Coordinates of C-alpha atoms and ligand atoms in Angstrom, one line a residue:
M241 CA 88.3 89.7 95.1
R242 CA 85.1 89.2 97.4
V243 CA 85.6 89.6 100.9
C244 CA 83.2 89.4 104.1
V245 CA 84.1 91.1 106.8
I246 CA 81.7 90.2 109.7
G247 CA 81.8 92.9 112.8
T248 CA 81.7 96.1 111.1
G249 CA 83.1 98.4 114.4
Y250 CA 86.6 100.8 114.4
V251 CA 88.3 97.6 112.9
G252 CA 85.7 96.0 110.3
L253 CA 84.0 98.4 108.7
V254 CA 87.2 100.6 108.4
T255 CA 88.6 96.9 107.2
G256 CA 85.7 97.2 104.6
A257 CA 85.8 100.1 103.3
C258 CA 89.5 100.1 102.9
L259 CA 89.3 96.9 100.8
A260 CA 86.5 98.3 98.9
H261 CA 88.1 101.3 98.0
I262 CA 91.2 99.5 96.7
G263 CA 88.6 97.8 94.5
H264 CA 87.6 94.7 96.0
D265 CA 83.7 93.4 96.3
V266 CA 82.9 93.8 99.9
I267 CA 79.9 92.8 102.3
C268 CA 80.0 93.9 105.6
I269 CA 78.1 92.1 108.0
D270 CA 76.5 93.0 111.4
N271 CA 74.2 91.4 113.8
N272 CA 73.0 95.2 114.9
E273 CA 70.4 96.0 112.4
E274 CA 70.4 99.5 113.4
K275 CA 74.2 99.9 112.5
V276 CA 73.2 98.1 109.1
K277 CA 70.3 100.3 108.5
L278 CA 72.7 103.4 109.2
M279 CA 75.5 102.2 107.1
K280 CA 73.5 101.1 104.5
S281 CA 72.4 104.8 104.2
G282 CA 75.6 106.0 104.3
Q283 CA 76.2 107.3 107.3
S284 CA 78.8 105.7 109.5
P285 CA 78.5 104.4 113.1
I286 CA 81.3 105.7 114.6
F287 CA 83.6 108.9 114.3
E288 CA 86.6 108.2 112.6
P289 CA 88.3 110.7 109.9
G290 CA 88.1 110.3 106.4
L291 CA 85.6 106.9 107.2
S292 CA 82.6 108.4 106.0
E293 CA 84.1 109.6 102.5
I294 CA 85.7 106.2 101.4
M295 CA 82.2 104.5 102.6
Q296 CA 80.0 106.6 100.8
S297 CA 82.1 106.3 97.5
A298 CA 82.3 102.8 98.0
I299 CA 78.6 102.7 97.8
Q300 CA 78.4 104.9 94.6
A301 CA 80.8 102.6 93.3
G302 CA 79.0 99.5 93.9
K303 CA 81.6 98.1 95.9
I304 CA 80.2 97.7 99.4
Q305 CA 77.2 96.0 100.7
F306 CA 76.1 96.0 104.4
S307 CA 73.8 93.4 105.4
S308 CA 73.0 91.3 109.0
D309 CA 72.7 88.3 106.7
L310 CA 75.7 85.9 107.5
A311 CA 74.7 82.9 105.2
A312 CA 74.6 85.8 102.6
G313 CA 77.8 87.2 103.6
V314 CA 79.5 83.5 103.6
A315 CA 78.3 83.2 100.5
H316 CA 79.9 86.3 99.2
G317 CA 83.1 86.2 100.4
E318 CA 86.2 84.0 99.3
I319 CA 87.8 86.1 101.8
L320 CA 85.9 86.2 105.5
F321 CA 87.3 88.3 108.3
I322 CA 86.3 88.1 111.5
A323 CA 86.5 91.4 113.1
V324 CA 84.2 91.3 116.2
G325 CA 84.6 92.3 119.6
T326 CA 86.6 90.4 122.2
P327 CA 86.3 92.3 125.4
P328 CA 88.1 91.7 128.8
L329 CA 85.9 89.2 131.4
P330 CA 86.5 90.6 134.8
T331 CA 89.6 87.9 135.2
G332 CA 92.0 89.8 132.0
E333 CA 91.0 87.3 129.7
S334 CA 89.9 88.1 126.3
D335 CA 86.1 87.0 125.8
T336 CA 85.9 84.9 122.9
R337 CA 82.2 84.7 122.4
Y338 CA 81.6 86.7 119.9
V339 CA 84.2 85.4 118.0
E340 CA 83.0 81.9 118.5
A341 CA 79.3 82.9 117.3
V342 CA 80.3 84.4 114.1
A343 CA 83.1 81.0 113.8
R344 CA 80.0 78.3 114.2
G345 CA 78.2 80.9 111.9
I346 CA 80.2 80.5 109.2
G347 CA 80.9 76.4 109.8
A348 CA 76.7 76.7 109.4
N349 CA 76.7 78.6 106.2
L350 CA 79.8 76.7 104.0
N351 CA 78.2 76.1 101.1
G352 CA 81.8 75.0 99.2
G353 CA 84.1 76.3 97.2
Y354 CA 87.6 77.1 99.2
K355 CA 87.5 79.9 102.1
V356 CA 90.0 82.0 103.7
I357 CA 88.7 82.3 107.3
V358 CA 90.7 85.5 108.7
N359 CA 91.0 86.3 112.5
K360 CA 91.0 89.9 112.4
S361 CA 89.7 90.2 116.3
T362 CA 92.8 90.3 118.5
V363 CA 92.2 86.7 119.9
P364 CA 94.1 84.8 122.7
I365 CA 97.0 82.9 121.2
G366 CA 95.7 79.7 119.9
S367 CA 93.0 81.1 118.7
G368 CA 93.3 79.9 115.1
D369 CA 93.2 76.5 115.9
W370 CA 90.2 76.9 118.4
V371 CA 88.6 78.7 115.5
R372 CA 88.8 76.0 113.0
M373 CA 87.6 73.5 115.4
I374 CA 84.3 75.4 115.7
V375 CA 83.5 76.2 112.3
L376 CA 83.8 72.1 112.2
D377 CA 81.6 72.4 114.8
G378 CA 79.5 74.3 112.7
I379 CA 79.6 72.4 109.8
A380 CA 79.0 69.0 111.9
E381 CA 75.6 70.5 113.6
R382 CA 74.4 71.7 110.3
Q383 CA 74.9 68.3 108.9
K384 CA 73.1 67.0 112.1
I385 CA 69.9 69.4 111.2
L386 CA 70.5 68.1 107.1
V387 CA 70.3 64.6 107.4
P388 CA 67.7 63.0 108.7
A389 CA 68.1 59.9 111.3
G390 CA 69.1 57.1 108.6
G391 CA 69.0 59.1 105.4
V392 CA 72.1 59.8 103.4
S393 CA 76.2 60.4 104.7
S394 CA 77.0 63.9 106.2
D395 CA 79.6 63.6 103.2
E396 CA 76.9 63.1 100.3
I397 CA 75.7 66.7 101.8
L398 CA 79.2 68.8 102.0
P399 CA 81.5 66.7 100.3
D400 CA 85.2 67.8 101.6
A401 CA 83.9 70.8 102.9
V402 CA 86.2 70.8 105.6
A403 CA 88.9 70.9 103.5
Q404 CA 87.7 73.8 101.9
F405 CA 88.9 76.1 104.5
D406 CA 91.7 77.8 105.7
V407 CA 92.3 80.1 108.8
V408 CA 94.7 82.9 109.0
S409 CA 95.9 85.3 111.5
N410 CA 95.9 88.6 110.4
P411 CA 96.3 90.9 113.7
E412 CA 95.1 94.7 113.2
F413 CA 97.8 97.5 114.0
L414 CA 95.6 100.6 113.3
R415 CA 94.8 103.4 115.7
E416 CA 91.7 105.1 116.3
G417 CA 91.6 108.3 115.1
S418 CA 93.9 107.9 112.7
A419 CA 92.5 104.3 111.4
V420 CA 91.7 105.0 107.7
Y421 CA 95.6 106.5 107.3
D422 CA 96.9 103.3 108.9
T423 CA 94.8 101.1 107.1
F424 CA 96.6 102.3 103.7
N425 CA 99.9 103.4 105.4
P426 CA 101.0 99.9 107.5
D427 CA 104.3 99.4 109.2
R428 CA 103.9 96.2 108.2
I429 CA 101.1 93.2 107.3
V430 CA 101.0 90.1 109.4
L431 CA 100.2 86.7 108.1
G432 CA 100.2 83.8 110.4
G433 CA 98.7 80.5 109.0
N434 CA 99.9 77.0 107.7
S435 CA 98.5 76.7 104.3
Q436 CA 100.7 78.6 101.3
K437 CA 97.3 78.8 99.8
A438 CA 95.5 81.1 102.0
I439 CA 98.6 83.0 102.2
A440 CA 98.9 83.5 98.7
L441 CA 95.6 84.3 98.5
M442 CA 95.8 87.5 101.5
Q443 CA 98.5 88.7 99.9
E444 CA 96.9 89.1 96.4
L445 CA 94.6 90.8 98.3
Y446 CA 96.9 93.1 100.0
A447 CA 98.7 93.7 96.9
P448 CA 97.3 97.5 96.3
I449 CA 98.5 98.6 100.1
V450 CA 101.5 96.4 99.9
E451 CA 102.4 98.3 96.8
R452 CA 101.7 101.7 98.1
K453 CA 99.2 102.9 95.5
Y454 CA 96.9 104.2 98.6
A455 CA 99.8 105.5 100.5
A456 CA 100.5 109.1 101.5
D457 CA 104.5 108.7 100.6
Q458 CA 103.9 106.2 97.2
S459 CA 107.6 106.2 96.6
L460 CA 108.2 104.8 100.2
P461 CA 109.9 100.9 99.6
P462 CA 106.5 98.1 99.9
V463 CA 105.3 97.5 102.9
S464 CA 106.7 94.6 104.7
V465 CA 104.9 91.1 105.3
L466 CA 105.7 89.3 107.6
A467 CA 104.5 85.4 107.3
T468 CA 104.4 83.2 110.0
D469 CA 102.9 80.6 112.1
L470 CA 99.3 81.0 113.4
S471 CA 100.5 81.5 117.3
S472 CA 102.9 83.9 116.5
A473 CA 101.0 86.4 114.4
E474 CA 98.7 85.9 117.6
M475 CA 101.4 86.6 119.6
I476 CA 102.9 89.6 118.0
K477 CA 99.7 91.8 118.2
Y478 CA 99.7 91.2 122.1
A479 CA 103.5 91.9 122.3
A480 CA 103.0 95.0 120.2
N481 CA 100.5 96.3 122.7
A482 CA 102.0 95.7 125.5
F483 CA 105.3 97.1 124.6
L484 CA 103.9 100.2 123.5
A485 CA 101.9 100.3 127.1
T486 CA 104.9 99.4 128.8
K487 CA 106.9 102.0 126.7
I488 CA 104.2 104.5 128.1
S489 CA 104.2 103.6 131.7
F490 CA 108.5 103.8 131.6
I491 CA 107.8 107.4 130.5
N492 CA 105.8 108.3 132.9
E493 CA 107.3 106.9 135.8
V494 CA 110.4 108.7 134.6
A495 CA 108.1 111.9 134.9
N496 CA 107.2 111.1 138.2
I497 CA 110.4 111.2 139.0
C498 CA 110.9 114.5 136.6
D499 CA 108.6 116.2 139.0
R500 CA 110.2 115.6 142.2
V501 CA 114.1 116.5 140.7
G502 CA 113.1 119.3 138.9
A503 CA 113.8 118.0 135.4
D504 CA 111.6 118.6 132.5
V505 CA 110.0 115.3 131.3
T506 CA 109.4 116.7 127.6
Q507 CA 113.0 117.4 126.9
V508 CA 113.9 114.2 128.5
A509 CA 111.6 112.4 126.3
K510 CA 113.4 114.2 123.4
G511 CA 117.1 113.8 124.4
I512 CA 116.3 109.6 124.9
G513 CA 114.2 109.3 121.8
L514 CA 117.2 110.9 119.3
D515 CA 118.7 107.5 120.8
S516 CA 117.7 105.3 117.4
R517 CA 117.5 102.1 119.6
I518 CA 114.8 104.0 122.2
G519 CA 113.0 106.2 119.3
N520 CA 110.5 109.3 119.8
K521 CA 107.0 107.9 119.3
F522 CA 105.2 107.3 122.1
L523 CA 106.9 108.8 124.8
N524 CA 104.3 111.4 125.5
A525 CA 104.1 111.1 129.5
G526 CA 100.5 111.9 130.7
I527 CA 97.6 110.6 132.4
G528 CA 97.9 107.2 131.4
W529 CA 97.0 104.9 128.7
G530 CA 93.7 103.8 128.2
G531 CA 91.4 103.0 125.3
S532 CA 89.5 99.9 123.7
C533 CA 92.6 98.0 123.4
F534 CA 95.9 98.7 125.7
P535 CA 94.3 97.9 129.0
K536 CA 92.4 94.5 127.7
D537 CA 94.9 93.2 125.6
V538 CA 98.0 93.7 128.3
A539 CA 95.8 91.6 130.7
A540 CA 94.7 89.1 128.0
L541 CA 98.7 88.2 128.1
I542 CA 99.0 88.2 131.3
H543 CA 96.4 86.0 131.7
T544 CA 97.9 83.9 129.1
A545 CA 100.9 83.4 131.0
D546 CA 99.3 83.2 134.4
D547 CA 97.9 79.8 132.5
Y548 CA 101.2 78.8 131.5
G549 CA 102.2 79.2 135.5
Y550 CA 104.5 82.2 134.4
E551 CA 104.0 85.6 136.0
A552 CA 104.8 88.3 133.3
Q553 CA 106.0 90.5 135.9
L554 CA 107.3 93.8 133.8
M555 CA 103.4 94.0 132.3
K556 CA 102.3 93.8 136.0
A557 CA 104.2 97.0 136.6
A558 CA 103.2 98.3 133.8
V559 CA 99.9 97.9 134.6
S560 CA 100.1 99.2 137.9
V561 CA 102.4 102.4 136.8
N562 CA 99.3 103.1 134.8
E563 CA 96.5 102.7 137.6
R564 CA 98.8 104.8 139.5
Q565 CA 99.3 107.5 136.7
R566 CA 95.1 107.7 135.9
L567 CA 95.0 109.4 139.4
I568 CA 97.5 112.1 138.6
A569 CA 95.7 114.6 137.5
L570 CA 94.1 114.0 141.0
E571 CA 96.7 114.1 143.0
K572 CA 97.6 117.6 141.2
L573 CA 94.3 119.3 142.0
Q574 CA 94.6 118.6 145.5
Q575 CA 97.6 119.8 145.7
A576 CA 96.5 123.5 144.2
L577 CA 93.1 123.2 145.4
K578 CA 93.5 121.2 148.5
I579 CA 89.9 120.3 149.5
L580 CA 87.8 119.2 146.6
K581 CA 84.8 118.7 147.9
G582 CA 82.3 121.7 146.5
K583 CA 84.5 122.5 144.2
T584 CA 83.9 122.4 140.4
V585 CA 86.2 120.7 138.1
G586 CA 86.1 121.2 134.5
L587 CA 87.5 118.7 131.9
L588 CA 88.5 119.6 129.0
G589 CA 88.3 116.4 126.8
L590 CA 86.6 112.9 127.7
T591 CA 87.8 110.6 124.9
F592 CA 90.4 108.2 126.1
K593 CA 92.4 110.2 122.5
P594 CA 91.3 112.8 120.1
D595 CA 89.6 112.6 116.9
T596 CA 87.7 109.6 118.3
D597 CA 84.1 109.0 120.0
D598 CA 85.2 106.2 122.1
M599 CA 84.9 106.2 125.4
R600 CA 86.0 102.7 126.1
D601 CA 88.4 102.3 129.8
A602 CA 89.0 106.3 128.6
P603 CA 91.5 108.0 131.9
A604 CA 88.3 110.6 132.3
L605 CA 85.6 107.9 133.5
N606 CA 88.5 107.3 136.4
L607 CA 89.2 111.3 137.2
I608 CA 85.3 111.5 137.3
E609 CA 84.7 108.8 139.6
Q610 CA 87.0 109.9 142.0
L611 CA 86.1 113.5 141.6
N612 CA 82.9 112.6 142.2
R613 CA 83.6 110.6 145.1
L614 CA 85.8 113.4 146.9
G615 CA 82.3 115.8 146.3
A616 CA 83.6 117.9 143.5
K617 CA 80.9 119.0 140.9
V618 CA 82.6 117.5 137.4
K619 CA 81.8 119.2 133.9
A620 CA 83.4 118.8 130.6
Y621 CA 83.7 119.6 127.4
D622 CA 84.7 117.8 124.4
P623 CA 84.4 118.1 120.9
I624 CA 82.8 114.7 120.0
V625 CA 81.1 114.2 123.3
S626 CA 79.3 117.8 123.3
Q627 CA 78.5 117.5 119.7
T628 CA 77.2 114.1 119.6
G629 CA 75.5 113.2 123.0
M630 CA 76.5 110.9 125.8
R631 CA 78.3 108.4 125.7
H632 CA 77.9 104.7 127.0
G633 CA 79.7 105.0 130.6
L634 CA 79.1 108.3 131.0
S635 CA 77.9 109.8 134.0
G636 CA 78.2 111.9 137.2
V637 CA 79.9 114.8 134.7
L638 CA 77.8 118.0 132.9
V639 CA 78.2 118.1 129.5
E640 CA 79.1 121.6 128.1
T641 CA 78.7 122.3 124.6
D642 CA 81.9 124.9 124.7
A643 CA 85.4 125.4 126.6
E644 CA 84.3 129.0 127.7
R645 CA 81.2 128.0 129.6
L646 CA 83.0 125.1 130.9
A647 CA 85.3 127.5 132.3
D648 CA 82.7 129.8 133.8
G649 CA 82.7 129.4 137.6
C650 CA 85.8 126.5 137.4
D651 CA 87.8 126.2 140.6
A652 CA 90.2 124.1 137.9
L653 CA 91.0 123.0 134.3
V654 CA 92.2 119.6 133.6
L655 CA 93.4 118.2 129.6
V656 CA 92.3 115.1 129.6
T657 CA 92.2 114.5 125.9
E658 CA 95.0 116.7 123.8
W659 CA 92.3 117.2 121.0
E660 CA 94.0 119.8 118.6
Q661 CA 91.4 122.3 118.7
F662 CA 92.4 123.0 122.4
S663 CA 95.7 124.7 121.1
N664 CA 93.9 127.2 120.4
L665 CA 91.2 128.3 122.7
D666 CA 91.0 132.0 124.4
Y667 CA 92.6 130.9 127.1
A668 CA 93.1 134.5 128.7
K669 CA 89.1 134.7 128.5
M670 CA 88.7 131.2 129.9
A671 CA 91.1 132.4 132.8
K672 CA 89.3 135.2 134.1
L673 CA 85.6 133.3 133.9
M674 CA 87.0 130.6 136.4
L675 CA 87.0 131.2 140.5
H676 CA 90.4 130.0 140.8
P677 CA 92.5 129.8 137.5
V678 CA 94.2 126.9 137.6
L679 CA 95.1 124.5 134.8
I680 CA 96.4 121.1 135.1
D681 CA 97.6 119.7 131.6
G682 CA 97.3 115.7 132.0
R683 CA 98.9 115.7 128.5
N684 CA 101.8 118.4 128.4
F685 CA 100.0 119.4 125.3
L686 CA 99.9 123.0 126.2
D687 CA 103.0 125.5 126.4
P688 CA 103.2 126.8 130.2
E689 CA 104.4 130.0 129.5
T690 CA 101.7 131.0 127.3
M691 CA 99.0 129.9 129.9
V692 CA 100.7 131.8 132.7
R693 CA 100.6 134.8 130.5
A694 CA 97.0 133.8 130.1
G695 CA 96.5 134.2 133.5
F696 CA 96.8 130.6 134.6
Q697 CA 98.4 128.5 137.2
Y698 CA 100.0 126.0 135.0
V699 CA 100.6 122.4 136.1
G700 CA 102.2 120.2 133.5
V701 CA 103.0 116.1 134.2
G702 CA 107.1 115.6 134.8
R703 CA 107.8 119.2 133.6
Ligands
NAD242 N1 89.3 99.3 118.1 C1 90.8 99.1 117.8 O1 91.7 100.4 117.6 C2 91.2 98.2 117.5 C3 92.7 97.9 116.7 C4 93.5 96.4 116.7 C5 92.5 95.3 117.0 N2 91.3 95.8 117.4 C6 90.3 94.5 117.9 O2 89.7 94.0 116.9 C7 88.5 93.5 117.0 C8 87.1 94.0 117.2 O3 87.6 95.4 117.7 P1 86.7 96.6 117.4 O4 87.4 97.9 118.4 O5 86.4 97.2 115.9 O6 84.9 96.6 118.1 P2 83.9 96.7 118.2 O7 82.6 96.6 119.4 O8 83.8 98.4 117.4 O9 82.8 96.3 117.0 C9 82.6 95.0 116.9 C10 81.4 94.8 115.8 O10 81.2 93.6 115.7 C11 79.4 93.4 115.9 N3 79.2 92.1 116.2 C12 79.2 91.2 117.5 N4 78.9 90.3 118.0 C13 78.6 89.9 116.2 C14 78.4 88.6 115.3 N5 78.1 87.5 116.0 N6 78.0 88.8 114.0 C15 78.1 90.1 113.5 N7 78.5 90.8 114.1 C16 78.9 91.3 115.4 C17 79.2 94.5 117.1 O11 77.6 94.5 116.8 C18 80.1 95.6 116.5 O12 79.5 96.0 115.8 C19 88.4 93.4 119.0 O13 89.4 91.7 118.7 C20 89.9 94.0 118.9 O14 90.7 94.2 119.9 C21 90.5 96.3 117.8
UPG243 O1 103.1 108.5 124.1 C1 101.7 108.6 123.9 C2 101.1 107.4 123.3 C3 99.9 107.1 123.7 N1 99.5 107.1 124.5 C4 97.9 106.7 125.2 O2 97.5 105.5 125.2 C5 96.5 105.0 124.8 C6 96.5 104.3 123.7 O3 97.0 105.1 122.6 P1 96.7 105.0 120.7 O4 98.0 103.5 120.6 O5 97.4 106.1 120.1 O6 95.8 104.5 120.6 P2 94.6 103.3 120.1 O7 93.6 103.6 118.9 O8 93.9 102.5 121.1 O9 96.2 102.1 119.5 C7 96.6 101.0 120.1 O10 95.6 99.8 120.0 C8 94.9 99.2 118.9 C9 94.5 98.0 119.0 O11 95.3 97.0 119.1 C10 96.0 98.8 118.1 O12 96.3 98.6 117.0 C11 97.1 99.8 117.7 O13 98.4 99.8 116.9 C12 97.8 100.6 119.1 O14 98.6 101.9 118.9 C13 95.8 106.5 124.8 O15 95.4 106.4 125.9 C14 96.6 107.6 124.3 O16 96.5 108.9 125.3 C15 100.2 108.2 125.9 O17 99.6 108.3 127.3 N2 101.7 108.7 125.4

């Protein structure tokens, strides 16, 4: 099928490349010319395991093109994905201006022939109908330009263009760091809309994924496809993220109590996770949740509830537990070192999770800011940031090129991101290079006994 994906970030580029990989004819549109140039040369502007490989093979197979020309994208695609960012406004509300610009642009370029316009971006509940309205505005604006005063009627220029598109909500559940894997191995596909024709086309688009033709385990039953109304699909996305964020805040709260009573949260998580009603995933206690999605999506849902005069108390509590949890490493550093002024703290990891280069709302950013405020010098080593250079939003930290250089002269280390590489460092050597061999394991990632044997004073979260 002919697909156009507008916005080539973590979601759009992965979606476009994966759809091309399974045989669709894809054009990816982005208004960032530099990104387009890079992608045309077969390079991914983001770090995501496996993405460059499928991009390059799709380019070679002639299945994917990149452009900044929205009109060309709209002309090409029978299915048009909107996958631009919806960042948070200071109020917590979602900033939908990029979605609006794209919807208007689609309207202005609709050229006849039936199109499915897909909201892939995470958008506030009610956005499906809103996008439809903006597309219609875009059509009307173009008609005004095309129709000279007193000239032919708009109907003669764009006959039944209005009837020729439907809007579908198809929320995305991929995780950064495993986005390609998640796209080929989804837990479910949600399709919200009231047009049978549009839903049927979306089912055809996803059929190879539903049938698990590209899955790691092809013997599994087909992927569940849930068809809902527009608002429910939009709500499913927010509710899923809010639930997962709350689950993490819950285990972090349990960890803080474990710290006080002398229990081990990793054993507690195992013990409760064996109950199939609870499940063992998303029970890793640590320095809190971050990234480009949980914080903004929980805030947006709280804001939506507020709009309706409802206070989302549980979600607000999940956020406030998380805000406190972001400072847990600082508290533990103060307990171990007492005064932080004049001390040097080394951060192992900077990104909000492993296997990504994304620094959006990363817990490391809070930690750096607080350590600087208290007069500590901050150094860091992160496998991706150290390799590719500074990231947006990163200041007040000296980025080292390897873990041993990081440890040299430090009063304490904090493991912020559980990069797999960090399980195999020469910790005994690192401890010797430090002024005080203190290790705060913000992700409960390392084995406490091994670290003590390596010469560290080991401090975990709730263990
Ligand atoms: N990042 C994730 O893991 C993830 C997962 C699920 C859902 N989402 C949602 O998907 C959406 C996209 O997120 P992302 O992380 O991929 O964003 P991103 O910021 O990485 O990428 C957005 C892209 O859109 C482009 N863009 C902006 N305005 C444009 C325009 N008018 N025309 C063409 N391109 C334009 C930008 O240049 C950028 O490349 C958001 O709503 C987000 O909440 C993200
Ligand atoms: O047990 C856990 C699991 C995660 N985290 C933290 O939670 C945050 C989010 O992690 P994760 O969910 O793995 O990454 P994202 O890429 O942000 O993915 C989430 O956000 C996406 C964007 O909406 C959704 O599509 C995904 O389904 C959802 O998992 C990170 O800071 C993690 O360190 C924990 O602290 N403990």
